[in-house]
Amino acid sequence: IIQRTNNPNTPVELFQQLAKDENSDVRGKVASNPNTPVEVLQQLAKDEDSEVRETVASNPNTPGEALQQLAKDEVSDIRENVARNTNTPAVVLKELAEIVLLDSSLRIRDMHQSVASNPNTPRELMKQLAERWWSMVTEDESKRRSGGATFVPVAIAHNRNTPVEVLQQ
């Protein structure tokens, strides 16, 4: 049954049925399927299993409303997947970026990279993220080297919404 959910001809009723399966692996497969209907993804966004919610957060068809809900999840990996999802509304990206702009811990740097790499992140927010990253580098160069934060400027540089003046820096 799990393999069948990858078939583009899978009937909506089967997705709905499998989304209620007691096995979280089955629900996770449904959540990862690009053909899963929006209503089912919205339902799975409320799943008790964090891995299922994490998968919903990374599905490119998850609607903005469900992503907004998942952006408030207590599990940081779920919030990071929301930040990477190209369906995430700019207002939600801004909310997630607020966390980055207020905290300089290494764990937050993963979120920083996720928000910076999202093509929907607005230009002004890209500028703020770049400024914050540079201040974090000056605050503690050794943490930057050990935390993988070198990917943050790469994400900033690759984002089409990064202002020219930021790229020149």
XYZ file of N, CA, C and O in Angstrom:
676
model
N 0.834 -1.199 0.000
C 0.000 0.000 0.000
C 0.871 1.252 0.000
O 0.578 2.195 -0.700
N 1.953 1.230 0.787
C 2.818 2.415 0.863
C 3.370 2.758 -0.518
O 3.404 3.916 -0.905
N 3.816 1.758 -1.268
C 4.367 2.012 -2.590
C 3.324 2.618 -3.524
O 3.631 3.443 -4.356
N 2.085 2.220 -3.371
C 1.031 2.699 -4.261
C 0.806 4.204 -4.125
O 0.380 4.856 -5.065
N 1.103 4.773 -2.963
C 0.880 6.210 -2.784
C 1.796 7.046 -3.662
O 1.575 8.234 -3.817
N 2.843 6.452 -4.234
C 3.721 7.193 -5.134
C 3.172 7.246 -6.557
O 3.717 7.925 -7.408
N 2.120 6.521 -6.805
C 1.505 6.484 -8.123
C 0.633 7.728 -8.311
O -0.229 8.015 -7.480
N 0.827 8.482 -9.391
C 0.031 9.696 -9.598
C -1.462 9.418 -9.788
O -2.282 10.324 -9.681
N -1.822 8.170 -10.046
C -3.230 7.815 -10.240
C -3.916 7.353 -8.947
O -5.051 6.891 -8.984
N -3.224 7.458 -7.829
C -3.808 7.034 -6.561
C -5.057 7.860 -6.274
O -5.012 9.090 -6.313
N -6.171 7.193 -5.972
C -7.399 7.934 -5.696
C -7.311 8.722 -4.381
O -6.654 8.296 -3.435
N -7.978 9.859 -4.349
C -7.998 10.730 -3.179
C -8.457 9.957 -1.944
O -7.914 10.129 -0.849
N -9.439 9.083 -2.120
C -9.973 8.315 -0.997
C -8.895 7.465 -0.329
O -8.889 7.290 0.887
N -7.976 6.931 -1.127
C -6.907 6.118 -0.563
C -5.949 6.987 0.254
O -5.519 6.593 1.336
N -5.622 8.178 -0.249
C -4.787 9.112 0.529
C -5.456 9.420 1.865
O -4.812 9.426 2.907
N -6.755 9.696 1.823
C -7.489 10.021 3.045
C -7.462 8.857 4.030
O -7.282 9.054 5.230
N -7.628 7.655 3.519
C -7.615 6.464 4.363
C -6.228 6.235 4.969
O -6.095 6.005 6.169
N -5.193 6.319 4.131
C -3.837 6.066 4.604
C -3.344 7.150 5.565
O -2.502 6.886 6.422
N -3.863 8.356 5.435
C -3.483 9.446 6.339
C -3.965 9.187 7.764
O -3.468 9.801 8.714
N -4.896 8.252 7.919
C -5.419 7.899 9.243
C -4.837 6.586 9.764
O -5.215 6.117 10.824
N -3.911 6.004 9.007
C -3.318 4.727 9.398
C -2.620 4.858 10.743
O -2.040 5.909 11.053
N -2.642 3.799 11.536
C -2.001 3.848 12.857
C -0.477 3.842 12.751
O 0.212 4.286 13.662
N 0.070 3.393 11.639
C 1.506 3.337 11.438
C 2.006 4.704 10.932
O 1.625 5.159 9.854
N 2.883 5.318 11.708
C 3.386 6.647 11.334
C 4.220 6.614 10.058
O 4.304 7.620 9.348
N 4.837 5.464 9.750
C 5.596 5.360 8.496
C 4.667 5.487 7.291
O 5.017 6.109 6.287
N 3.481 4.919 7.406
C 2.497 5.014 6.326
C 2.056 6.466 6.178
O 2.039 7.021 5.072
N 1.737 7.110 7.299
C 1.320 8.519 7.249
C 2.447 9.396 6.704
O 2.212 10.337 5.954
N 3.693 9.058 7.050
C 4.847 9.803 6.547
C 5.005 9.676 5.038
O 5.346 10.649 4.359
N 4.744 8.490 4.508
C 4.806 8.295 3.050
C 3.724 9.124 2.357
O 3.965 9.716 1.308
N 2.555 9.169 2.961
C 1.474 9.986 2.395
C 1.898 11.454 2.418
O 1.726 12.184 1.441
N 2.497 11.879 3.538
C 2.920 13.280 3.685
C 4.010 13.665 2.690
O 4.105 14.826 2.288
N 4.813 12.699 2.270
C 5.918 13.013 1.357
C 5.507 12.994 -0.110
O 6.239 13.480 -0.962
N 4.351 12.466 -0.394
C 3.926 12.301 -1.779
C 3.501 13.632 -2.394
O 2.652 14.330 -1.842
N 4.076 14.008 -3.529
C 3.693 15.274 -4.162
C 2.261 15.267 -4.703
O 1.724 16.318 -5.023
N 1.638 14.096 -4.761
C 0.255 14.003 -5.241
C -0.771 14.019 -4.110
O -1.970 13.958 -4.372
N -0.311 14.094 -2.886
C -1.235 14.101 -1.756
C -2.091 15.361 -1.820
O -1.560 16.478 -1.955
N -3.402 15.199 -1.721
C -4.293 16.366 -1.780
C -4.045 17.341 -0.620
O -3.640 16.939 0.474
N -4.296 18.602 -0.881
C -4.081 19.670 0.091
C -4.804 19.387 1.403
O -4.252 19.574 2.488
N -6.042 18.915 1.323
C -6.823 18.660 2.543
C -6.141 17.608 3.418
O -6.161 17.701 4.639
N -5.552 16.609 2.783
C -4.869 15.552 3.527
C -3.587 16.109 4.155
O -3.270 15.806 5.307
N -2.861 16.952 3.434
C -1.663 17.576 3.991
C -2.017 18.457 5.186
O -1.298 18.477 6.189
N -3.137 19.163 5.093
C -3.575 19.993 6.217
C -3.872 19.131 7.441
O -3.549 19.500 8.564
N -4.482 17.987 7.206
C -4.778 17.055 8.296
C -3.476 16.526 8.903
O -3.319 16.500 10.128
N -2.542 16.118 8.058
C -1.280 15.555 8.537
C -0.389 16.604 9.218
O 0.485 16.254 10.005
N -0.610 17.867 8.928
C 0.146 18.932 9.595
C -0.158 18.957 11.088
O 0.617 19.514 11.873
N -1.238 18.318 11.490
C -1.631 18.256 12.903
C -1.320 16.887 13.514
O -1.727 16.598 14.641
N -0.590 16.053 12.781
C -0.301 14.691 13.235
C 0.471 14.709 14.543
O 1.283 15.613 14.789
N 0.237 13.692 15.372
C 0.936 13.597 16.656
C 2.412 13.261 16.490
O 3.231 13.595 17.344
N 2.775 12.632 15.393
C 4.156 12.228 15.157
C 4.940 13.382 14.524
O 4.589 13.865 13.445
N 6.022 13.783 15.158
C 6.793 14.935 14.665
C 7.444 14.653 13.314
O 7.620 15.572 12.512
N 7.802 13.400 13.041
C 8.416 13.089 11.744
C 7.409 13.242 10.603
O 7.777 13.650 9.504
N 6.159 12.935 10.880
C 5.119 13.139 9.869
C 4.954 14.635 9.619
O 4.924 15.082 8.471
N 4.890 15.428 10.693
C 4.761 16.884 10.536
C 5.971 17.468 9.812
O 5.837 18.358 8.980
N 7.157 16.930 10.110
C 8.377 17.397 9.447
C 8.306 17.131 7.942
O 8.719 17.960 7.129
N 7.767 15.982 7.577
C 7.625 15.636 6.168
C 6.597 16.526 5.487
O 6.805 16.981 4.359
N 5.505 16.817 6.173
C 4.491 17.729 5.626
C 5.125 19.093 5.374
O 4.899 19.716 4.333
N 5.956 19.539 6.314
C 6.597 20.858 6.188
C 7.516 20.935 4.978
O 7.748 22.022 4.449
N 8.012 19.793 4.521
C 8.914 19.824 3.360
C 8.199 19.522 2.038
O 8.800 19.657 0.980
N 6.936 19.133 2.090
C 6.205 18.819 0.862
C 5.954 20.118 0.092
O 5.389 21.072 0.638
N 6.363 20.196 -1.175
C 6.215 21.438 -1.938
C 4.763 21.832 -2.211
O 4.508 22.949 -2.625
N 3.822 20.935 -1.946
C 2.407 21.251 -2.161
C 1.658 21.603 -0.885
O 0.457 21.848 -0.924
N 2.358 21.618 0.231
C 1.703 21.980 1.482
C 1.253 23.435 1.385
O 2.043 24.317 1.045
N -0.024 23.691 1.678
C -0.531 25.060 1.548
C 0.026 25.993 2.634
O 0.426 25.546 3.718
N 0.045 27.278 2.310
C 0.578 28.295 3.214
C -0.048 28.274 4.593
O 0.638 28.475 5.596
N -1.333 27.998 4.665
C -2.034 27.966 5.958
C -1.455 26.876 6.871
O -1.214 27.105 8.055
N -1.212 25.700 6.301
C -0.626 24.609 7.084
C 0.823 24.932 7.454
O 1.274 24.631 8.570
N 1.548 25.559 6.553
C 2.933 25.937 6.841
C 2.991 26.988 7.952
O 3.892 26.962 8.790
N 2.024 27.878 7.963
C 1.968 28.890 9.018
C 1.773 28.218 10.375
O 2.406 28.597 11.358
N 0.943 27.209 10.412
C 0.726 26.450 11.637
C 2.009 25.711 12.045
O 2.416 25.747 13.207
N 2.650 25.067 11.084
C 3.865 24.300 11.362
C 5.038 25.196 11.761
O 5.949 24.750 12.456
N 5.022 26.444 11.353
C 6.095 27.379 11.714
C 6.130 27.631 13.218
O 7.142 28.085 13.750
N 5.054 27.297 13.898
C 4.975 27.498 15.353
C 5.253 26.204 16.118
O 5.166 26.174 17.339
N 5.598 25.147 15.395
C 5.844 23.850 16.029
C 7.034 23.954 16.976
O 7.974 24.715 16.729
N 6.997 23.173 18.027
C 8.085 23.189 19.008
C 9.352 22.505 18.497
O 10.435 22.731 19.014
N 9.222 21.688 17.466
C 10.374 20.959 16.917
C 11.089 21.844 15.885
O 10.510 22.225 14.867
N 12.349 22.134 16.140
C 13.086 23.065 15.280
C 13.267 22.548 13.854
O 13.260 23.334 12.906
N 13.418 21.236 13.663
C 13.571 20.694 12.308
C 12.327 20.952 11.462
O 12.428 21.163 10.253
N 11.177 20.942 12.099
C 9.929 21.233 11.387
C 9.931 22.691 10.944
O 9.630 23.007 9.791
N 10.314 23.577 11.847
C 10.361 25.010 11.499
C 11.373 25.272 10.390
O 11.135 26.096 9.513
N 12.505 24.565 10.407
C 13.504 24.727 9.342
C 12.950 24.282 7.995
O 13.196 24.926 6.977
N 12.206 23.171 7.991
C 11.601 22.716 6.731
C 10.575 23.718 6.231
O 10.460 23.938 5.029
N 9.846 24.337 7.134
C 8.906 25.387 6.747
C 9.673 26.535 6.109
O 9.277 27.063 5.070
N 10.803 26.903 6.710
C 11.605 28.016 6.186
C 12.143 27.722 4.790
O 12.309 28.630 3.979
N 12.398 26.458 4.475
C 12.920 26.070 3.155
C 11.818 25.911 2.109
O 12.092 25.958 0.918
N 10.594 25.677 2.552
C 9.506 25.350 1.629
C 9.147 26.562 0.767
O 8.899 27.650 1.283
N 9.117 26.368 -0.538
C 8.846 27.485 -1.456
C 7.386 27.931 -1.432
O 7.064 28.964 -2.006
N 6.527 27.197 -0.742
C 5.133 27.635 -0.572
C 4.942 28.492 0.673
O 3.854 28.997 0.912
N 5.979 28.632 1.463
C 5.846 29.395 2.702
C 5.644 30.870 2.378
O 6.452 31.475 1.681
N 4.549 31.447 2.890
C 4.288 32.865 2.634
C 5.374 33.759 3.243
O 5.974 33.415 4.267
N 5.602 34.895 2.621
C 6.634 35.833 3.079
C 6.413 36.250 4.527
O 7.374 36.394 5.287
N 5.164 36.399 4.940
C 4.880 36.809 6.312
C 5.362 35.753 7.306
O 5.864 36.084 8.383
N 5.266 34.487 6.950
C 5.743 33.407 7.818
C 7.270 33.390 7.829
O 7.887 33.203 8.885
N 7.879 33.617 6.671
C 9.342 33.696 6.623
C 9.841 34.828 7.517
O 10.850 34.684 8.207
N 9.115 35.920 7.513
C 9.512 37.051 8.353
C 9.426 36.672 9.836
O 10.308 37.009 10.618
N 8.357 35.952 10.210
C 8.219 35.503 11.594
C 9.371 34.581 11.988
O 9.924 34.700 13.082
N 9.727 33.666 11.095
C 10.835 32.759 11.380
C 12.155 33.516 11.451
O 13.020 33.192 12.263
N 12.309 34.515 10.617
C 13.543 35.301 10.613
C 13.691 36.108 11.898
O 14.814 36.367 12.329
N 12.582 36.477 12.508
C 12.651 37.221 13.776
C 13.434 36.426 14.816
O 14.199 36.991 15.589
N 13.257 35.119 14.807
C 14.001 34.264 15.727
C 15.489 34.392 15.439
O 16.303 34.547 16.346
N 15.838 34.357 14.168
C 17.239 34.468 13.750
C 17.817 35.805 14.158
O 18.945 35.894 14.645
N 17.049 36.839 13.969
C 17.554 38.185 14.224
C 17.737 38.469 15.715
O 18.480 39.364 16.091
N 17.090 37.663 16.563
C 17.193 37.881 18.005
C 18.156 36.925 18.703
O 18.525 37.147 19.841
N 18.554 35.871 18.044
C 19.348 34.824 18.686
C 20.551 34.495 17.807
O 20.422 34.356 16.610
N 21.703 34.334 18.408
C 22.893 34.037 17.613
C 23.458 32.646 17.895
O 24.588 32.363 17.544
N 22.676 31.785 18.535
C 23.185 30.451 18.842
C 23.424 29.656 17.555
O 22.876 29.959 16.499
N 24.217 28.630 17.666
C 24.550 27.820 16.487
C 23.313 27.157 15.903
O 23.182 27.042 14.694
N 22.390 26.702 16.732
C 21.185 26.030 16.239
C 20.357 26.996 15.388
O 19.776 26.606 14.392
N 20.319 28.235 15.783
C 19.560 29.240 15.050
C 20.188 29.474 13.683
O 19.523 29.831 12.730
N 21.463 29.232 13.560
C 22.132 29.458 12.277
C 21.587 28.544 11.187
O 21.586 28.898 10.024
N 21.110 27.357 11.567
C 20.474 26.477 10.584
C 19.202 27.129 10.048
O 18.922 27.081 8.856
N 18.444 27.735 10.940
C 17.225 28.432 10.531
C 17.593 29.633 9.661
O 16.936 29.925 8.667
N 18.669 30.311 10.031
C 19.159 31.469 9.271
C 19.413 31.053 7.820
O 18.958 31.705 6.880
N 20.106 29.950 7.655
C 20.406 29.456 6.312
C 19.128 29.075 5.580
O 18.974 29.361 4.390
N 18.196 28.453 6.286
C 16.943 28.017 5.658
C 16.128 29.198 5.147
O 15.633 29.190 4.023
N 15.996 30.220 5.965
C 15.237 31.409 5.554
C 15.976 32.123 4.421
O 15.370 32.544 3.434
N 17.295 32.223 4.537
C 18.088 32.920 3.511
C 18.055 32.205 2.168
O 18.187 32.838 1.125
N 17.843 30.900 2.176
C 17.845 30.165 0.906
C 16.464 30.104 0.252
O 16.360 29.691 -0.898
N 15.429 30.535 0.946
C 14.081 30.473 0.377
C 13.900 31.583 -0.660
O 14.117 32.755 -0.358
N 13.508 31.232 -1.877
C 13.352 32.255 -2.922
C 12.221 33.241 -2.653
O 12.138 34.274 -3.311
N 11.377 32.962 -1.671
C 10.285 33.882 -1.340
C 10.648 34.882 -0.254
O 9.827 35.722 0.106
N 11.847 34.789 0.285
C 12.251 35.735 1.323
C 12.382 37.120 0.699
O 13.136 37.304 -0.266
N 11.647 38.097 1.223
C 11.671 39.447 0.635
C 13.053 40.108 0.707
O 13.858 39.801 1.583
N 13.285 41.035 -0.200
C 14.574 41.732 -0.300
C 14.993 42.388 1.015
O 16.134 42.263 1.442
N 14.081 43.097 1.645
C 14.422 43.792 2.883
C 14.829 42.806 3.967
O 15.754 43.053 4.737
N 14.149 41.687 4.009
C 14.484 40.653 4.989
C 15.843 40.027 4.663
O 16.623 39.727 5.568
N 16.153 39.860 3.383
C 17.469 39.350 2.998
C 18.565 40.299 3.492
O 19.603 39.863 3.974
N 18.298 41.576 3.378
C 19.267 42.575 3.842
C 19.470 42.445 5.358
O 20.600 42.446 5.845
N 18.366 42.295 6.105
C 18.463 42.150 7.561
C 19.196 40.866 7.942
O 20.014 40.863 8.866
N 18.908 39.792 7.230
C 19.584 38.521 7.518
C 21.084 38.629 7.260
O 21.900 38.116 8.029
N 21.457 39.292 6.181
C 22.881 39.469 5.868
C 23.566 40.302 6.943
O 24.662 39.959 7.408
N 22.915 41.369 7.352
C 23.492 42.222 8.401
C 23.662 41.439 9.696
O 24.680 41.552 10.378
N 22.642 40.631 10.027
C 22.715 39.826 11.252
C 23.833 38.799 11.151
O 24.569 38.571 12.093
N 23.967 38.189 9.983
C 25.025 37.192 9.827
C 26.387 37.830 10.025
O 27.235 37.298 10.728
N 26.601 38.992 9.419
C 27.898 39.655 9.566
C 28.162 40.036 11.013
O 29.287 39.933 11.492
N 27.126 40.437 11.744
C 27.347 40.779 13.161
C 27.653 39.519 13.969
O 28.448 39.558 14.904
N 27.054 38.377 13.594
C 27.346 37.131 14.295
C 28.788 36.711 14.038
O 29.466 36.216 14.931
N 29.266 36.922 12.826
C 30.652 36.569 12.500
C 31.596 37.397 13.346
O 32.550 36.886 13.918
N 31.310 38.676 13.470
C 32.200 39.531 14.253
C 32.124 39.187 15.730
O 33.114 39.295 16.419
N 30.938 38.750 16.187
C 30.777 38.396 17.598
C 31.612 37.183 17.983
O 32.178 37.120 19.051
N 31.657 36.181 17.102
C 32.348 34.958 17.490
C 32.769 34.157 16.270
O 32.054 33.272 15.813
N 33.934 34.445 15.760
C 34.451 33.790 14.555
C 34.618 32.283 14.752
O 34.347 31.491 13.865
N 35.011 31.862 15.925
C 35.247 30.429 16.144
C 33.951 29.624 16.057
O 33.941 28.519 15.544
N 32.854 30.150 16.543
C 31.569 29.451 16.437
C 31.158 29.341 14.975
O 30.627 28.330 14.551
N 31.404 30.368 14.204
C 31.044 30.338 12.785
C 31.764 29.189 12.091
O 31.187 28.451 11.323
N 33.033 29.026 12.420
C 33.819 27.974 11.769
C 33.352 26.583 12.178
O 33.397 25.666 11.390
N 32.900 26.425 13.405
C 32.530 25.087 13.868
C 31.068 24.756 13.634
O 30.685 23.611 13.738
N 30.236 25.700 13.314
C 28.809 25.442 13.235
C 28.242 25.307 11.848
O 27.040 25.218 11.677
N 29.056 25.270 10.834
C 28.530 25.153 9.488
C 27.903 26.443 8.992
O 27.218 26.468 7.987
N 28.116 27.517 9.716
C 27.485 28.779 9.350
C 28.087 29.396 8.096
O 27.585 30.384 7.604
N 29.159 28.822 7.596
C 29.726 29.337 6.352
C 28.740 29.154 5.203
O 28.866 29.788 4.170
N 27.745 28.287 5.373
C 26.734 28.101 4.344
C 25.754 29.263 4.295
O 25.074 29.454 3.314
N 25.677 30.028 5.373
C 24.737 31.156 5.416
C 25.071 32.181 4.330
O 24.189 32.557 3.557
N 26.310 32.645 4.201
C 26.575 33.632 3.140
C 26.362 33.052 1.745
O 25.994 33.773 0.826
N 26.570 31.753 1.588
C 26.321 31.122 0.293
C 24.830 31.188 -0.020
O 24.426 31.534 -1.130
N 23.993 30.872 0.970
C 22.545 30.939 0.776
C 22.114 32.368 0.469
O 21.279 32.602 -0.408
N 22.693 33.320 1.164
C 22.373 34.731 0.921
C 22.784 35.119 -0.503
O 22.027 35.751 -1.230
N 23.970 34.717 -0.912
C 24.471 35.079 -2.235
C 23.667 34.437 -3.362
O 23.511 35.027 -4.432
N 23.140 33.242 -3.122
C 22.388 32.555 -4.163
C 20.940 33.014 -4.285
O 20.287 32.725 -5.277
N 20.442 33.716 -3.310
C 19.034 34.110 -3.336
C 18.839 35.293 -4.275
O 19.508 36.324 -4.149
N 17.928 35.157 -5.213
C 17.691 36.206 -6.215
C 17.137 37.497 -5.599
O 17.144 38.538 -6.240
N 16.656 37.428 -4.374
C 16.110 38.612 -3.711
C 17.144 39.375 -2.882
O 16.819 40.376 -2.260
N 18.370 38.907 -2.876
C 19.409 39.606 -2.119
C 19.772 40.901 -2.848
O 20.124 40.878 -4.032
N 19.658 42.033 -2.151
C 19.997 43.316 -2.782
C 21.458 43.375 -3.220
O 22.330 42.767 -2.594
N 21.720 44.126 -4.272
C 23.065 44.265 -4.826
C 24.055 44.757 -3.775
O 25.170 44.243 -3.687
N 23.635 45.723 -2.950
C 24.570 46.265 -1.956
C 24.996 45.200 -0.949
O 26.125 45.223 -0.443
N 24.135 44.242 -0.677
C 24.488 43.143 0.217
C 25.488 42.227 -0.474
O 26.482 41.798 0.114
N 25.271 41.955 -1.741
C 26.203 41.103 -2.490
C 27.569 41.755 -2.595
O 28.606 41.080 -2.551
N 27.620 43.085 -2.706
C 28.889 43.777 -2.791
C 29.676 43.660 -1.479
O 30.889 43.603 -1.492
N 28.953 43.605 -0.357
C 29.629 43.424 0.936
C 30.309 42.088 0.979
O 31.349 41.895 1.505
